[in-house]
Tab-separated table of C-alpha atoms and ligand atoms in Angstrom:
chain	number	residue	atom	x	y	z
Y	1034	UNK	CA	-114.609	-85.031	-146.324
Y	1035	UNK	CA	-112.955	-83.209	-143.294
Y	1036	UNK	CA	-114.959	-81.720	-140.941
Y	1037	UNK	CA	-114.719	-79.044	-138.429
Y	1038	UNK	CA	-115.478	-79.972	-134.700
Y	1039	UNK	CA	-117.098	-77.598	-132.602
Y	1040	UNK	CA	-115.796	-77.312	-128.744
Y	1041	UNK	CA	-117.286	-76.523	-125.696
Y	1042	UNK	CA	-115.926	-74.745	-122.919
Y	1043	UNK	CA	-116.962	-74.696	-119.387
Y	1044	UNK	CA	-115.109	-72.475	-116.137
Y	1045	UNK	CA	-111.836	-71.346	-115.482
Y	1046	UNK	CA	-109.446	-74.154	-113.046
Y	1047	UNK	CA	-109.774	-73.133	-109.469
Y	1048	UNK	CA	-106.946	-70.855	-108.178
Y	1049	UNK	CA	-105.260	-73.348	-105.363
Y	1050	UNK	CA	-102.330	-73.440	-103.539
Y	1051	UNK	CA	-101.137	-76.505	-104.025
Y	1052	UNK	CA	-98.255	-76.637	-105.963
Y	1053	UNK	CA	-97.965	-78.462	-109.241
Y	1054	UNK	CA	-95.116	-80.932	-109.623
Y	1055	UNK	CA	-92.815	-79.609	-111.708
Y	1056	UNK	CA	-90.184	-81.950	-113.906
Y	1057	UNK	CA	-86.689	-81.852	-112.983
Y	1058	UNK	CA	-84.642	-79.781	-115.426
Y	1059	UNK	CA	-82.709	-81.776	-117.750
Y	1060	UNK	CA	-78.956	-81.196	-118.462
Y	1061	UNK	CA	-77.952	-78.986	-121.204
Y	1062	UNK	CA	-78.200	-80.852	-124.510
Y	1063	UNK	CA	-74.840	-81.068	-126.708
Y	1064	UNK	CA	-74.394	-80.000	-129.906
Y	1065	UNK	CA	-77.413	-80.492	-132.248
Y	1066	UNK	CA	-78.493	-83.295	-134.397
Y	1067	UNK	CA	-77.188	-85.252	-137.247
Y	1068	UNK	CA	-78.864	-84.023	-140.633
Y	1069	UNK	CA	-81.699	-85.147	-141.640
Y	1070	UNK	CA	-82.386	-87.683	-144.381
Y	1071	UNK	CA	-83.026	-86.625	-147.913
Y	1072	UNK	CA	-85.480	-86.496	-150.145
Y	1073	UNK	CA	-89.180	-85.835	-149.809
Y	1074	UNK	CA	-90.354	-81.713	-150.156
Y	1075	UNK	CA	-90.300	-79.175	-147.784
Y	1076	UNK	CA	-93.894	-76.580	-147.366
Y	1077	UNK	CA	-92.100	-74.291	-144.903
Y	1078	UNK	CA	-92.660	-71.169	-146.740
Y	1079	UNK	CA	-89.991	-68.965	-144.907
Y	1080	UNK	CA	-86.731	-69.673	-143.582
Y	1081	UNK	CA	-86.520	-70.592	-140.103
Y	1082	UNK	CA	-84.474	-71.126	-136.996
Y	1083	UNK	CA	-84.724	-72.152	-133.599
Y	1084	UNK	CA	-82.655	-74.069	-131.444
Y	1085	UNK	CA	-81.858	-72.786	-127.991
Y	1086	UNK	CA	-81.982	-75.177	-124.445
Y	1087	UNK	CA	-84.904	-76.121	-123.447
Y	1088	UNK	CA	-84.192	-75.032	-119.952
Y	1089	UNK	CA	-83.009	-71.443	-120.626
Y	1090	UNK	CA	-86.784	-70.434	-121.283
Y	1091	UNK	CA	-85.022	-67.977	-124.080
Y	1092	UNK	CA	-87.527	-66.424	-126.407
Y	1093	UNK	CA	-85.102	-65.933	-129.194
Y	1094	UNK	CA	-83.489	-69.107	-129.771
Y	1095	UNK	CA	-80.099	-69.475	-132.141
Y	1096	UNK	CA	-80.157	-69.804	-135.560
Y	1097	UNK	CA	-80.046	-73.542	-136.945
Y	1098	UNK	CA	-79.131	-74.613	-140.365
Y	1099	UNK	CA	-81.858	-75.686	-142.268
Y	1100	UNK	CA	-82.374	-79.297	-142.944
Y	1101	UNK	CA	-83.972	-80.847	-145.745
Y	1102	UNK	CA	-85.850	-83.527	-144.837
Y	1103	UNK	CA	-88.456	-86.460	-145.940
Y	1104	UNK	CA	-91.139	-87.621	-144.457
Y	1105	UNK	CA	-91.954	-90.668	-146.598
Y	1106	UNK	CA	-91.224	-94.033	-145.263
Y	1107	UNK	CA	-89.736	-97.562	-146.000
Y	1108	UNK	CA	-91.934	-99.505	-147.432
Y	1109	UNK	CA	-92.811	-102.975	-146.006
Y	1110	UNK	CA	-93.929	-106.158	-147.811
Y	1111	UNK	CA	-97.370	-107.241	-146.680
Y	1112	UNK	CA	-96.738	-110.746	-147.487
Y	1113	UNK	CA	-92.966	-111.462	-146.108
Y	1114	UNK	CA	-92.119	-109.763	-142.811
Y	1115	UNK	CA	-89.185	-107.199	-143.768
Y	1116	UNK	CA	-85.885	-108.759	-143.764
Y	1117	UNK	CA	-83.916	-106.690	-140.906
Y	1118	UNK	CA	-80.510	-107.542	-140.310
Y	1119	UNK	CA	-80.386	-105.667	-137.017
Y	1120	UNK	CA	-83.789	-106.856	-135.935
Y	1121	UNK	CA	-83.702	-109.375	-133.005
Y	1122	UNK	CA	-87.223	-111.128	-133.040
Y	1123	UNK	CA	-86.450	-111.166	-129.291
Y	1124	UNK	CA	-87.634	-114.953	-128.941
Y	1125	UNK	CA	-84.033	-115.791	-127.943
Y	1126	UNK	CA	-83.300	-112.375	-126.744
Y	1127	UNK	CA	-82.255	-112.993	-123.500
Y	1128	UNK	CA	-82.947	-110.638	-120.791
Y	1129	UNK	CA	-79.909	-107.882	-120.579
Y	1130	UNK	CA	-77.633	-108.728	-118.923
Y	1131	UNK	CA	-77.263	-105.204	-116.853
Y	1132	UNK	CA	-80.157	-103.205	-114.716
Y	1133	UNK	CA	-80.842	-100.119	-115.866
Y	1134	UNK	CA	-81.509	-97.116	-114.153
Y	1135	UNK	CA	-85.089	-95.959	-114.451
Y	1136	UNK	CA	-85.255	-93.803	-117.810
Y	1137	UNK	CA	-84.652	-89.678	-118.011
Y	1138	UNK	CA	-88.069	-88.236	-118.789
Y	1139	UNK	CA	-87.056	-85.527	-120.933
Y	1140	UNK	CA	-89.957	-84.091	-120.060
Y	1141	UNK	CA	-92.034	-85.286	-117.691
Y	1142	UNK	CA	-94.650	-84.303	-114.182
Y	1143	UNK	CA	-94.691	-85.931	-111.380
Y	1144	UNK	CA	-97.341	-88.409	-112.347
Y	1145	UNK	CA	-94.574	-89.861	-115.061
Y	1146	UNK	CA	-91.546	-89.384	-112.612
Y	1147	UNK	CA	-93.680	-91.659	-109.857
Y	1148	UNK	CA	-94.400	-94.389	-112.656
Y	1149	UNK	CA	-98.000	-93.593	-111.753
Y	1150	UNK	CA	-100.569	-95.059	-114.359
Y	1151	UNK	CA	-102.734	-92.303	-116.462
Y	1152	UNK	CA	-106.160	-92.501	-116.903
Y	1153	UNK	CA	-105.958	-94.193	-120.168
Y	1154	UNK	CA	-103.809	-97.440	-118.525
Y	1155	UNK	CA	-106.295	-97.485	-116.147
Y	1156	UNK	CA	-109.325	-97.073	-118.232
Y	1157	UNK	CA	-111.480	-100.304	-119.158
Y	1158	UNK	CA	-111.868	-97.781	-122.884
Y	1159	UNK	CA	-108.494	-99.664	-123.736
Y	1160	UNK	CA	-109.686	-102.335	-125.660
Y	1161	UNK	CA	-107.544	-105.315	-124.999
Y	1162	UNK	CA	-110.280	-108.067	-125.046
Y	1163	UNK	CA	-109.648	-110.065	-127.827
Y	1164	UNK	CA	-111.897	-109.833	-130.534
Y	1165	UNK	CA	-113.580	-112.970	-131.854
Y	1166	UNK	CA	-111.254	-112.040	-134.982
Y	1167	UNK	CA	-108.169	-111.540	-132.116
Y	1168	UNK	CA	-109.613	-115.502	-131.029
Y	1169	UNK	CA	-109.521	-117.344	-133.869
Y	1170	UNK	CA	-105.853	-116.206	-134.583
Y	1171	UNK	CA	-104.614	-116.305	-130.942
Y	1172	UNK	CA	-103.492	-119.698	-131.350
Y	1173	UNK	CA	-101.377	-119.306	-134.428
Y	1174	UNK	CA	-98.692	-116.865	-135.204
Y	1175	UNK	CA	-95.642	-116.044	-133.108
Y	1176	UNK	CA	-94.947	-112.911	-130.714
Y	1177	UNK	CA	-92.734	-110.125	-132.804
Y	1178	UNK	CA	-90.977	-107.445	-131.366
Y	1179	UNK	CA	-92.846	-104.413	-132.559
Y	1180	UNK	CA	-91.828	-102.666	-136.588
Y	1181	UNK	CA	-93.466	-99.433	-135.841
Y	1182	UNK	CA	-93.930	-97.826	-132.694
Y	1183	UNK	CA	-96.526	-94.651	-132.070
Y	1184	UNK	CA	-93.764	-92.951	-129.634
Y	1185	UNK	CA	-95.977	-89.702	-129.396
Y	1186	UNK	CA	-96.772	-87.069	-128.486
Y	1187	UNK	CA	-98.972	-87.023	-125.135
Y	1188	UNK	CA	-102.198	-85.685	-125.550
Y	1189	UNK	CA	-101.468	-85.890	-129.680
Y	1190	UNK	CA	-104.045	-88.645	-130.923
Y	1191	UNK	CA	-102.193	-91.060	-130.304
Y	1192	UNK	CA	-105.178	-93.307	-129.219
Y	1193	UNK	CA	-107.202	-92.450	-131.833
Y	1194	UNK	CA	-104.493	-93.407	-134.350
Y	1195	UNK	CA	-103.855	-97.148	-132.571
Y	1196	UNK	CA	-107.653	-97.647	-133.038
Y	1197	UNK	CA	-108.132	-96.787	-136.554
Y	1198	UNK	CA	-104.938	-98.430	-137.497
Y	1199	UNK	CA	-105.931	-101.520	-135.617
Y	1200	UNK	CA	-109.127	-101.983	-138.336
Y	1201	UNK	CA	-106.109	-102.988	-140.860
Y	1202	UNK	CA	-105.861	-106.904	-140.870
Y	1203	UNK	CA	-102.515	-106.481	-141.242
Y	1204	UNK	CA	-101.795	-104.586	-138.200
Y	1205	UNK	CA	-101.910	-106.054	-134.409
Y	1206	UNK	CA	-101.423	-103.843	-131.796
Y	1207	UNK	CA	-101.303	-104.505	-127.919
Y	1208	UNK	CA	-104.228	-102.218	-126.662
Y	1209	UNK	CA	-102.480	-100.885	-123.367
Y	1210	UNK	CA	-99.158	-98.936	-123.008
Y	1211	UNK	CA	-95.986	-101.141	-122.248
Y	1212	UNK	CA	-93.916	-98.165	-121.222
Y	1213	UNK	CA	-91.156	-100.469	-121.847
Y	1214	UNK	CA	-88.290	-98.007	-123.411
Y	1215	UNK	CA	-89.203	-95.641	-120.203
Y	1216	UNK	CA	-90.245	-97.635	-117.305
Y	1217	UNK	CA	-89.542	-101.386	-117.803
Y	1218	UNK	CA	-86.286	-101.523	-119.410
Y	1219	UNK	CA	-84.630	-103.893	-117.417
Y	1220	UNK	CA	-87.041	-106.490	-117.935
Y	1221	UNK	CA	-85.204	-106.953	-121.292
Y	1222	UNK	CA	-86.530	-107.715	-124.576
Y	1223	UNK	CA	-88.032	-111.119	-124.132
Y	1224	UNK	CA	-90.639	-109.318	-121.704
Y	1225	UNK	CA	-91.342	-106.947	-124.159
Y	1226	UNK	CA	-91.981	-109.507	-126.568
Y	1227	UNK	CA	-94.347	-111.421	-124.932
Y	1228	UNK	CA	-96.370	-108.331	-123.781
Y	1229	UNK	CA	-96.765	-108.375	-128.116
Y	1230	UNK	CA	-100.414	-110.306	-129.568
Y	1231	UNK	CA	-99.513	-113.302	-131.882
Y	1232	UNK	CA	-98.950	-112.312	-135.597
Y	1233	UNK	CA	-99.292	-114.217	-138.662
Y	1234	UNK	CA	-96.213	-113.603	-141.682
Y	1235	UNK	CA	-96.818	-110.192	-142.990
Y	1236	UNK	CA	-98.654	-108.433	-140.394
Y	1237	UNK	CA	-96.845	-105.471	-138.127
Y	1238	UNK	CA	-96.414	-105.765	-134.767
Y	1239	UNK	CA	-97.340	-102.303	-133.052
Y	1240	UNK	CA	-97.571	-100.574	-129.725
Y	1241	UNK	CA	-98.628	-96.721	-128.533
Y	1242	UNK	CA	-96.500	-95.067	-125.594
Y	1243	UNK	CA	-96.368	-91.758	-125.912
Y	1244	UNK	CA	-93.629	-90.435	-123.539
Y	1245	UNK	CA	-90.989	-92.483	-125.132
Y	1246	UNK	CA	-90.626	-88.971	-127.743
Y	1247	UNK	CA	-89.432	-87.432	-124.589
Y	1248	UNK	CA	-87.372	-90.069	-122.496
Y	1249	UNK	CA	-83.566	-89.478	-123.335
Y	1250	UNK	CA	-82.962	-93.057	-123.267
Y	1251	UNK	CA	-85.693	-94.075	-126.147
Y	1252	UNK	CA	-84.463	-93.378	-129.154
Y	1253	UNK	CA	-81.002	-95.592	-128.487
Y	1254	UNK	CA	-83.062	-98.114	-127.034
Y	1255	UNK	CA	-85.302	-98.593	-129.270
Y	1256	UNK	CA	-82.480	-98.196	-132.210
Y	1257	UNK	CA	-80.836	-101.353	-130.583
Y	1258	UNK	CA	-83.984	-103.247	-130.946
Y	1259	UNK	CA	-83.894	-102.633	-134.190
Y	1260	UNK	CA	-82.382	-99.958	-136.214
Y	1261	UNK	CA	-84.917	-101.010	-138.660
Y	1262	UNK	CA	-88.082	-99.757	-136.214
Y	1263	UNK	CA	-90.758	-97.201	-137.864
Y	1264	UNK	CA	-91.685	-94.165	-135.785
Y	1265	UNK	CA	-94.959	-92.616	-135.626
Y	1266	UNK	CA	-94.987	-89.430	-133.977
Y	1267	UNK	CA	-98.776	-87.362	-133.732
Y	1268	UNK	CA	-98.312	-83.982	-133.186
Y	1269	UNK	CA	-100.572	-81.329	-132.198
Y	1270	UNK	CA	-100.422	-77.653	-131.769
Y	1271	UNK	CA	-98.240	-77.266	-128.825
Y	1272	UNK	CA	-100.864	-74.950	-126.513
Y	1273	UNK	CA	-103.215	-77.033	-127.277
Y	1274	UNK	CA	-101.695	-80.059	-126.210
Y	1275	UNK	CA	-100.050	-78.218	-122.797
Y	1276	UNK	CA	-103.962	-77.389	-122.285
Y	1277	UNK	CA	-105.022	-81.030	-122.990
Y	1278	UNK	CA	-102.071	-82.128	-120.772
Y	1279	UNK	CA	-103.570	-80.160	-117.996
Y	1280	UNK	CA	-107.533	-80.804	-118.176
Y	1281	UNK	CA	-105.903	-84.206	-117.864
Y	1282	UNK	CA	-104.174	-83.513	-114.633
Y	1283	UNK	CA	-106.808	-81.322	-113.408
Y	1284	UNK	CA	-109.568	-84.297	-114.090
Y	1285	UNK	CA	-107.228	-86.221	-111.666
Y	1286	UNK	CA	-106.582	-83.723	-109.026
Y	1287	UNK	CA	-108.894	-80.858	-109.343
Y	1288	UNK	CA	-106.989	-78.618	-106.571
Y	1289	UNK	CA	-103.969	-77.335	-108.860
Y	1290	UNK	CA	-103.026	-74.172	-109.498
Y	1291	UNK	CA	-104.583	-72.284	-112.906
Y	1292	UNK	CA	-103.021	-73.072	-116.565
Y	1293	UNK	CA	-101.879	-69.194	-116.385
Y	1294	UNK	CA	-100.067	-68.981	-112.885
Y	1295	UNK	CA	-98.540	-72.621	-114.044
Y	1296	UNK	CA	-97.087	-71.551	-117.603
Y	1297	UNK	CA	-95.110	-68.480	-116.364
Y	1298	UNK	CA	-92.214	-68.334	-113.727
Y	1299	UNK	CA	-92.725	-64.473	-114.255
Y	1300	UNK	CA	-95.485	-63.035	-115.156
Y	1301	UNK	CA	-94.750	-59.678	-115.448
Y	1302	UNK	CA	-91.213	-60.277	-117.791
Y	1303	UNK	CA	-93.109	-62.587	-119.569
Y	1304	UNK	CA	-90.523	-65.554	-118.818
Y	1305	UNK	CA	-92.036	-69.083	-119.491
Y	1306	UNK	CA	-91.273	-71.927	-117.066
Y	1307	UNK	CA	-90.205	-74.080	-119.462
Y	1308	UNK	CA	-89.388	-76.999	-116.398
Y	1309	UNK	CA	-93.348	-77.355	-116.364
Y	1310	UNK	CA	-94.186	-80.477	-118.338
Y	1311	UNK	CA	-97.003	-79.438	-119.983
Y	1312	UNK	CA	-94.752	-76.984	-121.843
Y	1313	UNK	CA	-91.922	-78.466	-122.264
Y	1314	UNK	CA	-93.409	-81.938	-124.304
Y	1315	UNK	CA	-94.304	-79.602	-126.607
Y	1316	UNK	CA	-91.143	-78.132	-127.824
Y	1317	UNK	CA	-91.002	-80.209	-130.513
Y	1318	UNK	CA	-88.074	-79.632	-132.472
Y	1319	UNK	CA	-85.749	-80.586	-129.195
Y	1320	UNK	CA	-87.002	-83.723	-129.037
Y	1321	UNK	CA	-86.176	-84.823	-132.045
Y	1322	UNK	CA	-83.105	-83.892	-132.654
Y	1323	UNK	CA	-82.430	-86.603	-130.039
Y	1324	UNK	CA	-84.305	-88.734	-132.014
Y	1325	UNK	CA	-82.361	-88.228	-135.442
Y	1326	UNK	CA	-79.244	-88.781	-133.613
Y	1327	UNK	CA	-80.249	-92.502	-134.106
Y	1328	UNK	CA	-83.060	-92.786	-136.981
Y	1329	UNK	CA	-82.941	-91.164	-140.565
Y	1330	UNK	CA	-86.363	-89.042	-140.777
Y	1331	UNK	CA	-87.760	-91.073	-143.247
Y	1332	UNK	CA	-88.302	-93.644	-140.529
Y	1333	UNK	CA	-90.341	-91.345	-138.873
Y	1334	UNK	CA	-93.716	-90.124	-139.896
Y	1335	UNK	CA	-95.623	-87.574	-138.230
Y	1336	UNK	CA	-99.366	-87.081	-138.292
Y	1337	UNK	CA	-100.909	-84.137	-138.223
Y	1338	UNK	CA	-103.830	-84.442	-134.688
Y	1339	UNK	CA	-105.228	-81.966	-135.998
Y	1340	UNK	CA	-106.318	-83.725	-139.482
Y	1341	UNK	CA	-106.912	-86.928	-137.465
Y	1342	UNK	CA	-109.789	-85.236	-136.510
Y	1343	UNK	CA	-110.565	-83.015	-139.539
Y	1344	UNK	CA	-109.890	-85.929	-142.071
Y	1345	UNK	CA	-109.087	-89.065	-140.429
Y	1346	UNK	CA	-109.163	-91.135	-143.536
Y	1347	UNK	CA	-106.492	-88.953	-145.195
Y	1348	UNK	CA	-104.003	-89.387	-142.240
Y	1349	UNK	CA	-104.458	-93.050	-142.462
Y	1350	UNK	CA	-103.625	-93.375	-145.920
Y	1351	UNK	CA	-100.527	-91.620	-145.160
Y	1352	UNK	CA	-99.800	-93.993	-142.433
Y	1353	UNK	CA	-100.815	-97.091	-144.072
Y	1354	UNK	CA	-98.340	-95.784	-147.054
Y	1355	UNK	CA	-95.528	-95.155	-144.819
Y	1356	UNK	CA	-96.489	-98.798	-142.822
Y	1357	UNK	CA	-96.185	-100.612	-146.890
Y	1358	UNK	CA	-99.511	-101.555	-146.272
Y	1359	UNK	CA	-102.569	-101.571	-148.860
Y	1360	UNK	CA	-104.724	-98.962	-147.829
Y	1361	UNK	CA	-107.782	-100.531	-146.747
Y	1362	UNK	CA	-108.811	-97.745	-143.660
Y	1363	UNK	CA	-110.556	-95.534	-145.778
Y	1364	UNK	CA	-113.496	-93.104	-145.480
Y	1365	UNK	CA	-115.638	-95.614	-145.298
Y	1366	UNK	CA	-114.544	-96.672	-142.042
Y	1367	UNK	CA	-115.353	-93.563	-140.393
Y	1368	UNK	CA	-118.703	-91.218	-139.155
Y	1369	UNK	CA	-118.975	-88.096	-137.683
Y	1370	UNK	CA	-120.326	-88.504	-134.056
Y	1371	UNK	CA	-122.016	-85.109	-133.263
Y	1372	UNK	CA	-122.335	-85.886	-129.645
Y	1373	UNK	CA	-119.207	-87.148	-129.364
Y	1374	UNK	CA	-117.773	-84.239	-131.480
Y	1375	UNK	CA	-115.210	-86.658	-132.948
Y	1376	UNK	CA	-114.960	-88.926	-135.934
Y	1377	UNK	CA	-115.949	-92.653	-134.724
Y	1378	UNK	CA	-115.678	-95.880	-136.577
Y	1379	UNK	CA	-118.607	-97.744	-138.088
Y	1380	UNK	CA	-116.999	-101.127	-136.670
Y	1381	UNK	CA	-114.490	-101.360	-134.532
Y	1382	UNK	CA	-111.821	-103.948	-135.328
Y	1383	UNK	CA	-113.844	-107.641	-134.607
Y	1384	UNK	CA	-116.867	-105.683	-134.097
Y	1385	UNK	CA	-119.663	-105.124	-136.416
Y	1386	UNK	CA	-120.439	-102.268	-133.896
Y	1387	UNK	CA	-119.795	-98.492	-134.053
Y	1388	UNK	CA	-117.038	-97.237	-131.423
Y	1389	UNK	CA	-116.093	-93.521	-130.484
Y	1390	UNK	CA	-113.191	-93.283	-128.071
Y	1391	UNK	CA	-114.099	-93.289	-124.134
Y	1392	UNK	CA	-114.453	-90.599	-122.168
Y	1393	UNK	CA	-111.157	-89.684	-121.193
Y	1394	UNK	CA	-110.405	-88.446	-125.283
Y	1395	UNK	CA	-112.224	-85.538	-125.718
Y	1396	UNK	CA	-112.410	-84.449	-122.327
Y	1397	UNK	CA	-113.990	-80.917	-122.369
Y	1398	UNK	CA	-111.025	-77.990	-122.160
Y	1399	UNK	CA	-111.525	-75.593	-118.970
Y	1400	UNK	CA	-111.549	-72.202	-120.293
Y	1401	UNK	CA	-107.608	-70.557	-121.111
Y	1402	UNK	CA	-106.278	-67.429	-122.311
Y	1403	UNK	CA	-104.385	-68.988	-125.086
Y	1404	UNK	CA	-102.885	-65.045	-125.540
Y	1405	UNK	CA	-100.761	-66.444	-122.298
Y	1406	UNK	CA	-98.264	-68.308	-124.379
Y	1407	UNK	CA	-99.552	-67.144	-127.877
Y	1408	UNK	CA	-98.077	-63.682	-126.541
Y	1409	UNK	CA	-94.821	-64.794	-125.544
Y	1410	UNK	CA	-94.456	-66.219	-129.152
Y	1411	UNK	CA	-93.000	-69.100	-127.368
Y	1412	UNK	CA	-93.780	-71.955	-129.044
Y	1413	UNK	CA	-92.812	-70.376	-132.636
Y	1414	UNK	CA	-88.980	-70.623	-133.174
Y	1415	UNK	CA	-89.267	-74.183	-132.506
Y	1416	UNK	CA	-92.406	-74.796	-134.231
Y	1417	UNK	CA	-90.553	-73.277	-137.550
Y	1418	UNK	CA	-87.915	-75.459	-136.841
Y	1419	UNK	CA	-89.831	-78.039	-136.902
Y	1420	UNK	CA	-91.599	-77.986	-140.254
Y	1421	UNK	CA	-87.966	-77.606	-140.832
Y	1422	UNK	CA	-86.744	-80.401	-139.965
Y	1423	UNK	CA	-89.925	-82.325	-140.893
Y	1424	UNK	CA	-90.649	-80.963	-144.122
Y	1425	UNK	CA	-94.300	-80.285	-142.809
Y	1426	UNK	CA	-95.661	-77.022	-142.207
Y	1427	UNK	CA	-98.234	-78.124	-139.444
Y	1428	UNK	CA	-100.139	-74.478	-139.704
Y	1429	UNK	CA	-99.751	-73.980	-135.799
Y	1430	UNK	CA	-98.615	-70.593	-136.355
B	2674	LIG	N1	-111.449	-89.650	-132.906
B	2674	LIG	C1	-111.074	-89.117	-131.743
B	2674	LIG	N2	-111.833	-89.299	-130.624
B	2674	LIG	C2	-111.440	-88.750	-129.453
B	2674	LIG	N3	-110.308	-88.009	-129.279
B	2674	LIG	C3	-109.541	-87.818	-130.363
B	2674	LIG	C4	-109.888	-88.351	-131.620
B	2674	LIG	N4	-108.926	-87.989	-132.509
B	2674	LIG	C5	-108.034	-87.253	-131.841
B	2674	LIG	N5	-108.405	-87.147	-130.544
B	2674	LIG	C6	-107.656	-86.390	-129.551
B	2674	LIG	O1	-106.849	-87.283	-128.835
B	2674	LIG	C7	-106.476	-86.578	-127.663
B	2674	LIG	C8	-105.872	-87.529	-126.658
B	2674	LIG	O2	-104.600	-87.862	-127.179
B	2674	LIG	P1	-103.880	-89.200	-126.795
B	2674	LIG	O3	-104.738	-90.370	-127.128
B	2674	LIG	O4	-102.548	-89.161	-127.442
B	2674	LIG	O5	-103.735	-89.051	-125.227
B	2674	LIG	S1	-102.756	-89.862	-124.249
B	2674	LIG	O6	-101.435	-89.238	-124.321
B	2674	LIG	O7	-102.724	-91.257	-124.695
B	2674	LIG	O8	-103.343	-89.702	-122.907
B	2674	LIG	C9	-107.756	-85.913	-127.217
B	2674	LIG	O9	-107.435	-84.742	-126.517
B	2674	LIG	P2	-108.512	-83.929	-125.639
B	2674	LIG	O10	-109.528	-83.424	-126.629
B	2674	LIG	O11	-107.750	-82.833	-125.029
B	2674	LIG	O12	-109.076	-84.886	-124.653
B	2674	LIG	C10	-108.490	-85.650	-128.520
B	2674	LIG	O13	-108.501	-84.300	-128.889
């Protein structure tokens, strides 16, 4: 039954001085990506196009060629790990043989540039205790490189989706963020591994870092992994998130400048500083045409945030389809916690407890003229693109 979630909303962000740390403009992208995979139905009722660099902060990008594309996935055996010729289980991967240079955030602030932890690293919410369920299997099973990978977005629901999923017994996750495509490449695959919670045959490995959508370097990285990998991508309305993006910031250092004065590099001509992280993750469509330069879309999936919160149960059985898993995470699994304003599970995986998400997920929004980038129509040439290119029309518009 989905459910509508009523929001608060408490005073405009101080007007400050200090200036916001801006990302460092990337170089121009070359020509756009492969096509997409087949099959699967499109919902995008109009034609569509947008391309156009993400650092020209154009509001009338090129026209594209439409794409057809799925979104369904591969499906996995939940009894015999899937047989992946170009999947190294990393237990004799040894550690690369090269140092690599600290990845291109495609988008990123200055908190992601410095390698700075967020909140949620930090935060004791991240539940990486093992469960008594986690105990009795910790001494069997082997570490597995990860088969699907939540690479994003920030700010989508990406949290929320790592907890629900983790209820599956066929899913183990590690609870924290490795940030290993981004931050710790050079400590090769073997460290990645063992960063990994013990698996028994036929459950999937996972993992949640959601800047890896937007570091340059991810989606060939993670490709030679394993071309194999599945990609989970949660998406949410792209002012929304850039607004979610900056409670965050502003919960950390409550001096910044306002959401408005941030967005625009002009007010007056309307021109969107698209170098601002907080805009920039959310164009979309970019980033993933990096992505499909190295995985066929139906290896991706991408979850609506918005229905993660309106009908959790539904995105789950879309995920546990597109995982090959029997879909066990069902509505029973989930309440409605009014003070919370969120959907909460009953029990949370080795827990006969309920469990809402901590504090930092849900985090009230400070109060934002969304007509600031809603006017500029921004956002919507890429959006279209997009459902495009996805085959989803997200309803952002
Ligand atoms: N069930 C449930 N409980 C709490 N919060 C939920 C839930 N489902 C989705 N969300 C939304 O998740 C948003 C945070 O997204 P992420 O977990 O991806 O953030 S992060 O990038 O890992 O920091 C967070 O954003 P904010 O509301 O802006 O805090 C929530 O809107």
């Amino acid at each position: 039954m989905p459910w509508s979630r009523p929001r608060a909303a408490h005073g405009a962000a101080p007007e400050w001085r200090q200036i916001l740390p801006r990302c460092p403009r990337p170089a121009p992208t070359a020509a756009a990506a492969a096509p997409a995979g087949e099959g699967g139905s499109s919902r995008c009722s109009s034609p569509c196009s947008a391309s156009g660099s993400i650092c020209s902060c154009t509001l009338a990008p090129a026209p594209a060629p439409p794409r057809r594309a799925a979104a369904a996935g591969l499906r996995v055996s939940r009894r015999t790990r899937p047989a992946s010729p170009g999947h190294s289980s990393g237990r004799d991967a040894p550690r690369l043989p090269f140092r690599t240079q600290p990845a291109t955030p495609l988008a990123s602030g200055k908190e992601m540039a410095e390698g700075a932890a967020s909140p949620e690293e930090q935060s004791p919410e991240v539940p990486d205790s093992p469960s008594p369920i986690s105990s009795f299997f910790s001494g069997s099973g082997s570490k597995q490189l990860p088969q699907a990978i939540i690479i994003g977005v920030k700010k989508g629901g990406t949290r929320a989706l790592l907890e629900f999923l983790r209820v599956h017994p066929d899913v183990r996750a590690v609870g924290a963020e490795p940030h290993f495509f981004d931050r710790s490449y050079d400590k090769g695959l073997a460290w990645y591994r063992d960063l990994m919670p013990r698996t028994l045959d036929g459950q999937i490995t996972m993992e949640k870092t959601p800047s890896y959508f937007v570091t340059r370097e991810a989606p060939a990285r993670i490709s030679a992994m394993s071309k194999d990998t599945k990609l989970i991508v949660v998406v949410r309305d792209p002012v929304t998130r850039a607004i979610s993006d900056y409670t965050q910031t502003l919960s950390k250092r409550p001096d910044i400048p306002t959401f408005e004065s941030l967005t625009f590099k002009n007010r007056t001509t309307g021109l969107i500083d698209t170098s601002w992280s907080a805009i920039q993750i959310g164009i979309y469509a970019k980033h993933l045409e990096h992505w499909l330069r190295h995985f066929p879309i139906r290896q991706m999936l991408f979850v609506s945030g918005e229905r993660l919160i309106s009908d959790p149960a539904g995105e789950l059985g879309r995920v546990q389809d597109f995982l090959g898993l029997k879909r066990i995470i069902t509505d029973k699994h989930f309440y409605f916690n009014k003070t919370k304003g969120f959907p909460c599970l009953k029990k949370a995986e080795g827990s006969s407890r309920p469990h809402c998400l901590g504090k930092t997920k849900g985090r009230t929004h400070p109060e934002i003229d969304r007509e600031v980038v809603r006017a500029a129509e921004f956002y919507r040439p890429f959006n279209l693109k997009f459902y495009q290119m996805t085959g989803h029309d997200f309803g952002w518009d």
